[in-house]
GROMACS .gro file of C-alpha atoms in nm:
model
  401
    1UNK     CA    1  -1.073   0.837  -1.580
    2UNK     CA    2  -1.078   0.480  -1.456
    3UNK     CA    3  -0.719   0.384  -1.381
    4UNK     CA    4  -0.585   0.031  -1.317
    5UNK     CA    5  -0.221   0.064  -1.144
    6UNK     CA    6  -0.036  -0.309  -1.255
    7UNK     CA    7   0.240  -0.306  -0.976
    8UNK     CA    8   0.365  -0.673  -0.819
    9UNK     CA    9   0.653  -0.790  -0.645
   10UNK     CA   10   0.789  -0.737  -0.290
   11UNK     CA   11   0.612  -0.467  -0.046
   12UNK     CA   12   0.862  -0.203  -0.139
   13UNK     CA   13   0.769  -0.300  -0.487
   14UNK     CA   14   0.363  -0.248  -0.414
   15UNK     CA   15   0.316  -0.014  -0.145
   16UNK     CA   16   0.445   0.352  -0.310
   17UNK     CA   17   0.121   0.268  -0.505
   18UNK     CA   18  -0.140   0.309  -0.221
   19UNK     CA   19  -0.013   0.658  -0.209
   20UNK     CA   20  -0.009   0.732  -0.584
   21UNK     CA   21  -0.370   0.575  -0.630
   22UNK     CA   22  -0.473   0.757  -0.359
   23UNK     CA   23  -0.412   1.102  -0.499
   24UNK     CA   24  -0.541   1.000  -0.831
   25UNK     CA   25  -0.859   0.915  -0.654
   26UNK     CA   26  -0.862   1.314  -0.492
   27UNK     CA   27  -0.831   1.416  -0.795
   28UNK     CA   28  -1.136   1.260  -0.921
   29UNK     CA   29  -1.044   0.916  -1.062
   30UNK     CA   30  -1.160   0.617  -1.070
   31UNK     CA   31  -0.834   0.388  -0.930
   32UNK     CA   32  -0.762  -0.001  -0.879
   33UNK     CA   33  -0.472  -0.186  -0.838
   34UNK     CA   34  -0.396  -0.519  -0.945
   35UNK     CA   35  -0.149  -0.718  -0.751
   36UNK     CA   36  -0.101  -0.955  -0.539
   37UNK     CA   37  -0.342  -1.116  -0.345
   38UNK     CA   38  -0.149  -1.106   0.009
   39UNK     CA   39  -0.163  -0.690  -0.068
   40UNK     CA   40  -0.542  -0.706  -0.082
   41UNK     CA   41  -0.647  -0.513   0.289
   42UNK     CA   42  -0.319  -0.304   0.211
   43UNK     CA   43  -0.492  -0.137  -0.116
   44UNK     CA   44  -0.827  -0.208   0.028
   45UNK     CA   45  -0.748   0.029   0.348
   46UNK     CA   46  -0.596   0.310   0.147
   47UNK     CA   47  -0.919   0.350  -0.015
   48UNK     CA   48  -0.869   0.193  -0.339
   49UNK     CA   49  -1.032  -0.101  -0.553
   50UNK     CA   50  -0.816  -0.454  -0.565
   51UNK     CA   51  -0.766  -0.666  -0.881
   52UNK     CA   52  -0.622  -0.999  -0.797
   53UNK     CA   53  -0.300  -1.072  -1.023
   54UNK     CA   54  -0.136  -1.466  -0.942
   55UNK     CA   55   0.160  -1.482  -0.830
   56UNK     CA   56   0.389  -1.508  -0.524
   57UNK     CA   57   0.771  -1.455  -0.437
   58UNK     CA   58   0.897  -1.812  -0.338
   59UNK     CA   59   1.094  -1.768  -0.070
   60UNK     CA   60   1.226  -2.133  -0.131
   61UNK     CA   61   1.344  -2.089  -0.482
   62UNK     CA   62   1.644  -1.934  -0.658
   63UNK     CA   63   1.605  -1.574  -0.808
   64UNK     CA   64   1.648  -1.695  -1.143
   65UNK     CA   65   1.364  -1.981  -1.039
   66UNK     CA   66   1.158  -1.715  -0.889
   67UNK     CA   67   1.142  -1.484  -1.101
   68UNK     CA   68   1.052  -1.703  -1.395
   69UNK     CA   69   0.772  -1.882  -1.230
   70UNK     CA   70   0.613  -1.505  -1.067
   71UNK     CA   71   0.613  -1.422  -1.451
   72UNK     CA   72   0.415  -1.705  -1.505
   73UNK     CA   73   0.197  -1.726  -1.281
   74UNK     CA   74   0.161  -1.351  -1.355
   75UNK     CA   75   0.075  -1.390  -1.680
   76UNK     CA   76  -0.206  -1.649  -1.651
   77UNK     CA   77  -0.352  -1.405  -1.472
   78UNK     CA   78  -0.334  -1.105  -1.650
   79UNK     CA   79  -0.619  -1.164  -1.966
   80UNK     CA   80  -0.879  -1.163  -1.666
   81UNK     CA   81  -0.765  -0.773  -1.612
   82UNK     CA   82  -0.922  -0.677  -2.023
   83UNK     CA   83  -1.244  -0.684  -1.874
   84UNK     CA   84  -1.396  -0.418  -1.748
   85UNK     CA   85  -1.203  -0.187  -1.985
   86UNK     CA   86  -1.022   0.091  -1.814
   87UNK     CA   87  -0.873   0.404  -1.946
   88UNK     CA   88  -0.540   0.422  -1.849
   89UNK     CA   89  -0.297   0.145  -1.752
   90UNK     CA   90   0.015   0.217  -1.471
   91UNK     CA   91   0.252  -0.020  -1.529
   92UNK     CA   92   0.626  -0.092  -1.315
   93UNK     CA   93   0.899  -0.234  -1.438
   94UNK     CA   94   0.760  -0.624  -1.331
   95UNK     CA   95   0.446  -0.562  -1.505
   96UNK     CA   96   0.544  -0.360  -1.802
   97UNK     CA   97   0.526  -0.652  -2.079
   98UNK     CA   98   0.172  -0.782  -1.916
   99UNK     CA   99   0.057  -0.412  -1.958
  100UNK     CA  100   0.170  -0.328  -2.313
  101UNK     CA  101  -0.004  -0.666  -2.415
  102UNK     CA  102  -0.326  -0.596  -2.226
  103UNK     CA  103  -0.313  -0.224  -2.392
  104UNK     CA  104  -0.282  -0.319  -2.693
  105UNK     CA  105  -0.589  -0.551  -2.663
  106UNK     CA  106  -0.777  -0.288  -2.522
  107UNK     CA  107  -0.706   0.040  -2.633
  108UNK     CA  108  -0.611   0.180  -2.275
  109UNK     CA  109  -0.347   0.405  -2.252
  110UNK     CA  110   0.017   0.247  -2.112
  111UNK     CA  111   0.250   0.516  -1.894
  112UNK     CA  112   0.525   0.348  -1.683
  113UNK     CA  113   0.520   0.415  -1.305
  114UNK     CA  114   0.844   0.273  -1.215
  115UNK     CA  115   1.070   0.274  -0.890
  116UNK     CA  116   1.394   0.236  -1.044
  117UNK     CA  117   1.578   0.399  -1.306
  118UNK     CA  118   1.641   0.105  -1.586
  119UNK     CA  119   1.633   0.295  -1.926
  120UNK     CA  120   1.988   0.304  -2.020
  121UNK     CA  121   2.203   0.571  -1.959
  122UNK     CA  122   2.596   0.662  -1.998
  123UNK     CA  123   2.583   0.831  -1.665
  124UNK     CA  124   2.533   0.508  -1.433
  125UNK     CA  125   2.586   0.153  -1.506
  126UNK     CA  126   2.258  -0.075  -1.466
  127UNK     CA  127   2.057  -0.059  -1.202
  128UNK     CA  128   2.129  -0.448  -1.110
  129UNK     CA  129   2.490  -0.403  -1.217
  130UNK     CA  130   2.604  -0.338  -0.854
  131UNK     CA  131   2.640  -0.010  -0.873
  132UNK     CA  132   2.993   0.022  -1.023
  133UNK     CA  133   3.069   0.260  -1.326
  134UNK     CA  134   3.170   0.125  -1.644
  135UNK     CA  135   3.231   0.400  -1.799
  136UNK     CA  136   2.967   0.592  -2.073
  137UNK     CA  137   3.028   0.318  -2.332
  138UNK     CA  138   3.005   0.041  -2.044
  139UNK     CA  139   2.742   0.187  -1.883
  140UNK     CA  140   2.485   0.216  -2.182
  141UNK     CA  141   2.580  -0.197  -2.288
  142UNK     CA  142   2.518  -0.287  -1.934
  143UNK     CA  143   2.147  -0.104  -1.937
  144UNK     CA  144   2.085  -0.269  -2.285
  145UNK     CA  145   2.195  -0.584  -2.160
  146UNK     CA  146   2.008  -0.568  -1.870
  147UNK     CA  147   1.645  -0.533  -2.022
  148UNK     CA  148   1.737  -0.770  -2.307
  149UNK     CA  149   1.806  -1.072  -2.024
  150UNK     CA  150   1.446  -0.913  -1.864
  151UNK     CA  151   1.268  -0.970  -2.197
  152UNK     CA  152   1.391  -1.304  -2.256
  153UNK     CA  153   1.254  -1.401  -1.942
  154UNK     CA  154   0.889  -1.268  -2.031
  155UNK     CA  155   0.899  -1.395  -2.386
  156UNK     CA  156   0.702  -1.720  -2.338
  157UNK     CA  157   0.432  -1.488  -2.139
  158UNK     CA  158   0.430  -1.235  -2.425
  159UNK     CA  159   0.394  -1.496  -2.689
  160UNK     CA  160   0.058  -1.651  -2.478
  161UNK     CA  161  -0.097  -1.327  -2.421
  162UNK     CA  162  -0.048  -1.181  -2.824
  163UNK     CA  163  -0.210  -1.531  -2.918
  164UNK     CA  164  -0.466  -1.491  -2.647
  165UNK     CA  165  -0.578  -1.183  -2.708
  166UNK     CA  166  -0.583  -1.240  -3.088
  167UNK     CA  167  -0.246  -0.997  -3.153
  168UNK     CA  168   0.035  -1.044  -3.438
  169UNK     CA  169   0.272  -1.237  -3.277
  170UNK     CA  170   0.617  -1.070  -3.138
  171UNK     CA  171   0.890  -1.126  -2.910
  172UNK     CA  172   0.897  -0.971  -2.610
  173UNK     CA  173   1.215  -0.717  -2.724
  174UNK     CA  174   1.001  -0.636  -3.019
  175UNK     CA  175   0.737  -0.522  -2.797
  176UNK     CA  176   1.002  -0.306  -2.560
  177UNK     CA  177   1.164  -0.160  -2.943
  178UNK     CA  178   0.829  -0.056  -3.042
  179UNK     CA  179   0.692   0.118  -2.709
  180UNK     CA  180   1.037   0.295  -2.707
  181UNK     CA  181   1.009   0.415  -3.045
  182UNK     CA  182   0.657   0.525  -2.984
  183UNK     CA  183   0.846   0.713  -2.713
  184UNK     CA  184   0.598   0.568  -2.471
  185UNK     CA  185   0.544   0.788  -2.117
  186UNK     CA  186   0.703   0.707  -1.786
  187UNK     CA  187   0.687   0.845  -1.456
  188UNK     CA  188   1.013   0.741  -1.194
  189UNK     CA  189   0.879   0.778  -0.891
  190UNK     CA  190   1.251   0.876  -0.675
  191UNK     CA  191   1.404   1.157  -0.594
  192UNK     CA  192   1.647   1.391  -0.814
  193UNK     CA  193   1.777   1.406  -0.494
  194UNK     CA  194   1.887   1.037  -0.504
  195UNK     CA  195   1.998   1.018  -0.819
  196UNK     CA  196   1.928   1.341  -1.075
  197UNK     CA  197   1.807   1.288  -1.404
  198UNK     CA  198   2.037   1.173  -1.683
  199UNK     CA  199   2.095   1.414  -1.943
  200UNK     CA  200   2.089   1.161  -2.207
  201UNK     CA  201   1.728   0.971  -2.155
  202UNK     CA  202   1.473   1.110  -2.462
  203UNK     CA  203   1.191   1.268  -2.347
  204UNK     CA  204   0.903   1.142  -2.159
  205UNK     CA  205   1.132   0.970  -1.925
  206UNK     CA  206   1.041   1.239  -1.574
  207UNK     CA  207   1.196   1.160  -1.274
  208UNK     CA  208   0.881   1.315  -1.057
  209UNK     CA  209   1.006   1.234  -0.677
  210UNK     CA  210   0.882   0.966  -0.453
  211UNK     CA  211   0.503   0.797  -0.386
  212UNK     CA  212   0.502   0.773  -0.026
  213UNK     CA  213   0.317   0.477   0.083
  214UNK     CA  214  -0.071   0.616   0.199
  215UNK     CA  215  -0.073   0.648   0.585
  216UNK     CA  216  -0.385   0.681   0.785
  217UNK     CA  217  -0.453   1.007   0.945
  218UNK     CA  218  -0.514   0.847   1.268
  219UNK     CA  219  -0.219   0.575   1.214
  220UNK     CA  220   0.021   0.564   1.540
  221UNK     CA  221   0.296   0.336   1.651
  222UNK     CA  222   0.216   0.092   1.955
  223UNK     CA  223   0.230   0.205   2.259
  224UNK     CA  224   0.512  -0.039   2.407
  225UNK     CA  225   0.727   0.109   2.120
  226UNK     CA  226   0.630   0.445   2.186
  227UNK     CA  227   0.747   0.367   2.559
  228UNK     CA  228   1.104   0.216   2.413
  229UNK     CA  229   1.171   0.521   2.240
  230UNK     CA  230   1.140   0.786   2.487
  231UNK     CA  231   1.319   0.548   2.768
  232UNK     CA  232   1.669   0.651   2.612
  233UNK     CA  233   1.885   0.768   2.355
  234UNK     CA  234   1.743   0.708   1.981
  235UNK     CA  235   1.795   0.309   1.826
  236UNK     CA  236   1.916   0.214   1.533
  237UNK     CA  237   1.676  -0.003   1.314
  238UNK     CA  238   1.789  -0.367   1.167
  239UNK     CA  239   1.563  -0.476   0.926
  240UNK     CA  240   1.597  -0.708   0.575
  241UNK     CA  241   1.247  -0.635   0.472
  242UNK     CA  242   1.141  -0.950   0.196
  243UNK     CA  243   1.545  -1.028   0.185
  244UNK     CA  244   1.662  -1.317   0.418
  245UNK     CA  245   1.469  -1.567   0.449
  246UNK     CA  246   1.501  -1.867   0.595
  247UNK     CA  247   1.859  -1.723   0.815
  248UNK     CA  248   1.636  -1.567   1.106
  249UNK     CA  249   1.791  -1.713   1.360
  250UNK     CA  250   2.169  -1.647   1.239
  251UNK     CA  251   2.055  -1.263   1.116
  252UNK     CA  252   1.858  -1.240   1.452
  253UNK     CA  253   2.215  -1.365   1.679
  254UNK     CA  254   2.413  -1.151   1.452
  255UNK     CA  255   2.223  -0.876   1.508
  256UNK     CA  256   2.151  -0.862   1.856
  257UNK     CA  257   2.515  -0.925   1.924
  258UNK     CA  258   2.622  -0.639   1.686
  259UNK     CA  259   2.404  -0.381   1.895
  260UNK     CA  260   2.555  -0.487   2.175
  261UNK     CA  261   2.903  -0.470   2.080
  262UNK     CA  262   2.849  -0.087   1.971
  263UNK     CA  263   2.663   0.006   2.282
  264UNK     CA  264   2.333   0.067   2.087
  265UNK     CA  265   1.964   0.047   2.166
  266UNK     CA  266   1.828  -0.117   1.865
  267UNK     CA  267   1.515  -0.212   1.737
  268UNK     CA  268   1.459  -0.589   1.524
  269UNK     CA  269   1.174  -0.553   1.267
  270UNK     CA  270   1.070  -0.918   1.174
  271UNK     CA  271   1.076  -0.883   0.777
  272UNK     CA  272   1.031  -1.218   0.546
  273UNK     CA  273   1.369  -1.332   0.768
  274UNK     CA  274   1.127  -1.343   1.112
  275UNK     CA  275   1.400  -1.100   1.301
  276UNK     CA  276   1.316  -1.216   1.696
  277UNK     CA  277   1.456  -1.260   2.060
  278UNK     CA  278   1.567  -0.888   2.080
  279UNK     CA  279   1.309  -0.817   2.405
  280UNK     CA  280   1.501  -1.049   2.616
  281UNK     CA  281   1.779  -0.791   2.591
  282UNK     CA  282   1.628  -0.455   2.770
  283UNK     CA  283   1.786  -0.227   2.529
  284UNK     CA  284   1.662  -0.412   2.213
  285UNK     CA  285   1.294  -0.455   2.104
  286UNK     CA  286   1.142  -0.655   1.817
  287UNK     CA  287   0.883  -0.530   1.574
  288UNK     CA  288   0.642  -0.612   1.307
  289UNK     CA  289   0.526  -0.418   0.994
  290UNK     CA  290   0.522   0.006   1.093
  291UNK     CA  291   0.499   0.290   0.871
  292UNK     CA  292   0.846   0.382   0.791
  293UNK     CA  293   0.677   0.765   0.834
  294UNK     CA  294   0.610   0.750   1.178
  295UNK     CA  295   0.939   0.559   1.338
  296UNK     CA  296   1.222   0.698   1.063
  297UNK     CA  297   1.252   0.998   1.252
  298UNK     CA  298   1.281   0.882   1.557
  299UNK     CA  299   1.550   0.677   1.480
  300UNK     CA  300   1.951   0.727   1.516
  301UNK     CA  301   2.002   0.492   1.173
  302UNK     CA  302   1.875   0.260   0.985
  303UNK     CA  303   1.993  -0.101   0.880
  304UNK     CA  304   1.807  -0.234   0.534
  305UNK     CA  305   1.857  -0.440   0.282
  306UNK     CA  306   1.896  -0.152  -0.009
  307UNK     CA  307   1.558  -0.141  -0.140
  308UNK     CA  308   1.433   0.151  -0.352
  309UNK     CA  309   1.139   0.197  -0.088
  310UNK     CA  310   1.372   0.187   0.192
  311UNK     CA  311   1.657   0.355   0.078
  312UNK     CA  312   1.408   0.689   0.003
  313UNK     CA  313   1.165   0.673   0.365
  314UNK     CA  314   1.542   0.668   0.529
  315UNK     CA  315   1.697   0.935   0.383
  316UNK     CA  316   1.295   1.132   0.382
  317UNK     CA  317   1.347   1.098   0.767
  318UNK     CA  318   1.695   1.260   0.760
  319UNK     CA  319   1.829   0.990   0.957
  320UNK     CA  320   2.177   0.783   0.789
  321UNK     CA  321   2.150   0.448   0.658
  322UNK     CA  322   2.374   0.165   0.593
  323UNK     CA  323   2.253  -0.085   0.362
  324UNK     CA  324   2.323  -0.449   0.306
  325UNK     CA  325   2.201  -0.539  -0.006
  326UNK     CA  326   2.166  -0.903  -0.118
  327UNK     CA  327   2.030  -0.900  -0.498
  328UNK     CA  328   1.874  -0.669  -0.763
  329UNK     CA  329   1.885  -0.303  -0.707
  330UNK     CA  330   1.973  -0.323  -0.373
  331UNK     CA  331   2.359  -0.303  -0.417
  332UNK     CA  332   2.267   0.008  -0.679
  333UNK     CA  333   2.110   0.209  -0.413
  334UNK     CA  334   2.355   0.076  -0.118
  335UNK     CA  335   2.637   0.228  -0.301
  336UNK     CA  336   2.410   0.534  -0.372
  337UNK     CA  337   2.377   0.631  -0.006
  338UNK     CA  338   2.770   0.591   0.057
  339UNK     CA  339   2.843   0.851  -0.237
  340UNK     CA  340   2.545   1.080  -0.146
  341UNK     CA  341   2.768   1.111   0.200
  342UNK     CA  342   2.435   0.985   0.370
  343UNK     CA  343   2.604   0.673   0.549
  344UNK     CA  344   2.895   0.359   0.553
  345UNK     CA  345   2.994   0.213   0.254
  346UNK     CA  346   2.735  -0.127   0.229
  347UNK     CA  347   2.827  -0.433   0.376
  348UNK     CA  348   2.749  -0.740   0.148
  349UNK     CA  349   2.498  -0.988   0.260
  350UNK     CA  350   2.734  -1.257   0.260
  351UNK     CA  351   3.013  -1.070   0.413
  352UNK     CA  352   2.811  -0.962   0.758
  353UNK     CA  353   2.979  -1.035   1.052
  354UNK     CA  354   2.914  -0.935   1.410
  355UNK     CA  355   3.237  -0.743   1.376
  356UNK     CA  356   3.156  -0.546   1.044
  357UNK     CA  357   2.826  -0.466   1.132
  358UNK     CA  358   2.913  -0.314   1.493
  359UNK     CA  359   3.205  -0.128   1.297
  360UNK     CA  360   2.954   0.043   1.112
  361UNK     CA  361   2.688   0.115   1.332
  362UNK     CA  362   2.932   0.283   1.500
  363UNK     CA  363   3.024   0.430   1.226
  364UNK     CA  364   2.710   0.571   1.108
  365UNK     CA  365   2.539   0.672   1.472
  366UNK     CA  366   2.888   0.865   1.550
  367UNK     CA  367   3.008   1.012   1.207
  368UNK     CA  368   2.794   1.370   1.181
  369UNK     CA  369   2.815   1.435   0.845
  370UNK     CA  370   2.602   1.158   0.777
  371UNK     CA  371   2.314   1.279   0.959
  372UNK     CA  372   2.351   1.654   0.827
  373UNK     CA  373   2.376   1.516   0.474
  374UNK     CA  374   2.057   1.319   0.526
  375UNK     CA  375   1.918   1.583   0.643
  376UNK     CA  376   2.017   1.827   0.393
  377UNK     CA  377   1.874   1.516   0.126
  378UNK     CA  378   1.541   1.530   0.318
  379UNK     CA  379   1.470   1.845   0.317
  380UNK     CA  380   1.524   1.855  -0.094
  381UNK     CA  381   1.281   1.576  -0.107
  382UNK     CA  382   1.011   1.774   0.088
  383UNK     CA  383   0.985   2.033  -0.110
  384UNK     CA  384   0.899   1.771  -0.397
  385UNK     CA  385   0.560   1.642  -0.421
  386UNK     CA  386   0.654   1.355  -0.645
  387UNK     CA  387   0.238   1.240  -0.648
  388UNK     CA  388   0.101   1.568  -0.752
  389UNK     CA  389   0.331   1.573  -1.029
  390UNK     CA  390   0.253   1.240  -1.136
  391UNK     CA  391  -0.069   1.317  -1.157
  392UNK     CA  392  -0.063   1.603  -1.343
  393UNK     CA  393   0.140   1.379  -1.608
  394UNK     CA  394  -0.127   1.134  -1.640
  395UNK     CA  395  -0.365   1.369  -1.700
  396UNK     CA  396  -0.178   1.552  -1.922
  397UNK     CA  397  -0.055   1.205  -2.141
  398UNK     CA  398  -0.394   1.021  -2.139
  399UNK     CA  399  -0.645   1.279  -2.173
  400UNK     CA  400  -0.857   1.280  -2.514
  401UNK     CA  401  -0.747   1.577  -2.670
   0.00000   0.00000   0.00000
């Protein structure tokens, strides 16, 4: 089948796709993936096709801001993706309204390919809720509420695309009620292990277990790095991935000084907040983009920002995690690690210190059950093979019977 993956947003958003597409492609499809053109050598390398799709995270605006003009810009993009027709559309959560349109205009089949669980449920409150239970009752509202706030957001782009693509008019929401009464496919691409499947979701909601991002065969960490990590004890890893930018300097003091108040070797990974001036410390070393596959493991924790993507290659590697989550999902999966026994309670954004950051990296290098709960979480998660599965779904859904 030829398959078009939609799937936009930040890296953790994008890059569980490369590894998806590329086990749709061993099994004989024909795969693309439209995002974003700063992913183009990122799909490009993991063997797949690219399908520019406008739109880029501001770092300078507001979430609220952003996210309004990345639908946007989005969705002047997407009629250019109805030609050539493909056969099956994968759609995430950012690109599911942009997919049910361009379906609809084509004929492809839609399935959902999403990262996070945000179909209501009375077993956890919504996924950008923070993380807190609200009770069954509470819980279901919030998800409602949640997706209803999403879908007034895309309604001007819905209301362009129906008229531009010659379809009855509708509201965004009206779109969502009907694919949901269709009882339209979707794949969640995390771990039971993470979070198990609610009991209450109708079917064709299947929690499969996680894409890993596609990493070459012959892929190894730099040499210098390699060095660092043998010349002592393991580091801990500070990184904010696309979260803080613009407070490099204050994240990059804060952190430094943190490591060194614990004891720790640590290791800076730039991110969107440009993380630097941890080699002028002997014990710290600063680092670009790496395969979370290859230095995980090797790692004595991990400092993030709470990010689906994240949250999963940390606990995959066995290692603890302590998460400081700024927006979205991030404070979901934060609290997620802290009840899974896998590492500290999070640490807002806006409440890091030097203080309450050394105070938990102590915390989660010397506290044992951590690591033996990660590891037991890891080892669940490798017997999974959340791709194969998917696959197997999406031939099952979209073949012609």
């Amino acid at each position: 089948m030829d398959i078009m993956i939609l799937a936009a947003g930040s890296t953790g958003d994008v890059i569980p796709f490369t590894g998806l597409g590329a086990r749709l492609v061993r099994a004989g499809h024909e795969v693309a993936i439209a995002t974003q053109p700063r992913f183009e050598t990122l799909v490009t390398a993991s063997g797949l096709g690219f399908r520019p799709l406008p739109g880029e995270l501001r770092r300078e605006l507001k979430p609220m801001q952003q996210a309004a003009a990345f639908i946007r810009e989005m969705g002047s993009g997407a009629p250019a993706l109805a030609e050539p027709k493909v056969d099956v559309l994968l759609v995430n959560a950012t690109t599911a309204q942009l997919g049910w349109q361009l379906a609809e205009a084509t004929g492809a089949a839609c399935v959902g390919a999403l990262l996070q669980p945000v179909h209501p449920t009375g077993e956890f409150s919504s996924v950008v809720g923070g993380g807190r239970s609200l009770g069954r009752w509470g819980n279901r509202a919030a998800g409602r509420l949640a997706l209803r706030i999403m879908d007034r957001m895309y309604d001007p782009t819905v209301r362009q695309l129906r008229a531009g693509f010659g379809l009855p008019p509708l509201r965004a929401a009206a779109v969502r009620a009907r694919e949901e009464r269709a009882g339209w496919p979707v794949l969640y691409g995390y771990s039971t292990a993470l979070l198990p499947r609610p009991a209450d979701w109708r079917a064709g909601l299947e929690v499969v277990g996680n894409w890993w991002p596609e990493v070459p065969a012959d892929a190894q960490l730099p040499s210098g790095l390699v060095d660092f990590l043998h010349d002592g004890p393991p580091p801990v890893l500070i990184g904010f991935g696309s979260m803080g930018s613009g407070e490099g300097e204050r994240l990059s003091e804060l952190a430094v000084a943190a490591l060194r108040k614990a004891g720790l070797r640590g290791i800076l990974q730039a991110g969107w907040a440009g993380l630097a001036g941890g080699d002028a410390h002997p014990d710290i070393r600063t680092v670009g983009e790496l395969p979370h596959a290859l230095l995980f493991p090797q790692l004595a924790a991990v400092v993030h920002h709470g990010g689906a993507g994240t949250t999963a290659a940390a606990l995959r590697a066995g290692v603890p995690s302590l998460a400081v989550p700024i927006l979205g999902d991030q404070p979901f999966f934060g609290r997620r690690i802290a009840t899974l026994g896998a590492g500290p309670a999070p640490i807002p954004f806006k409440r890091l210190t030097v203080d309450r950051l050394a105070t938990a990296l102590t915390d989660a290098v010397s506290t044992s059950s951590y690591r033996a709960r990660a590891a037991a979480i890891a080892e669940r998660m490798a017997s999974e093979d959340g791709a194969g599965r998917a696959v197997q779904l999406i031939e099952e859904w979209t073949r012609p019977h």
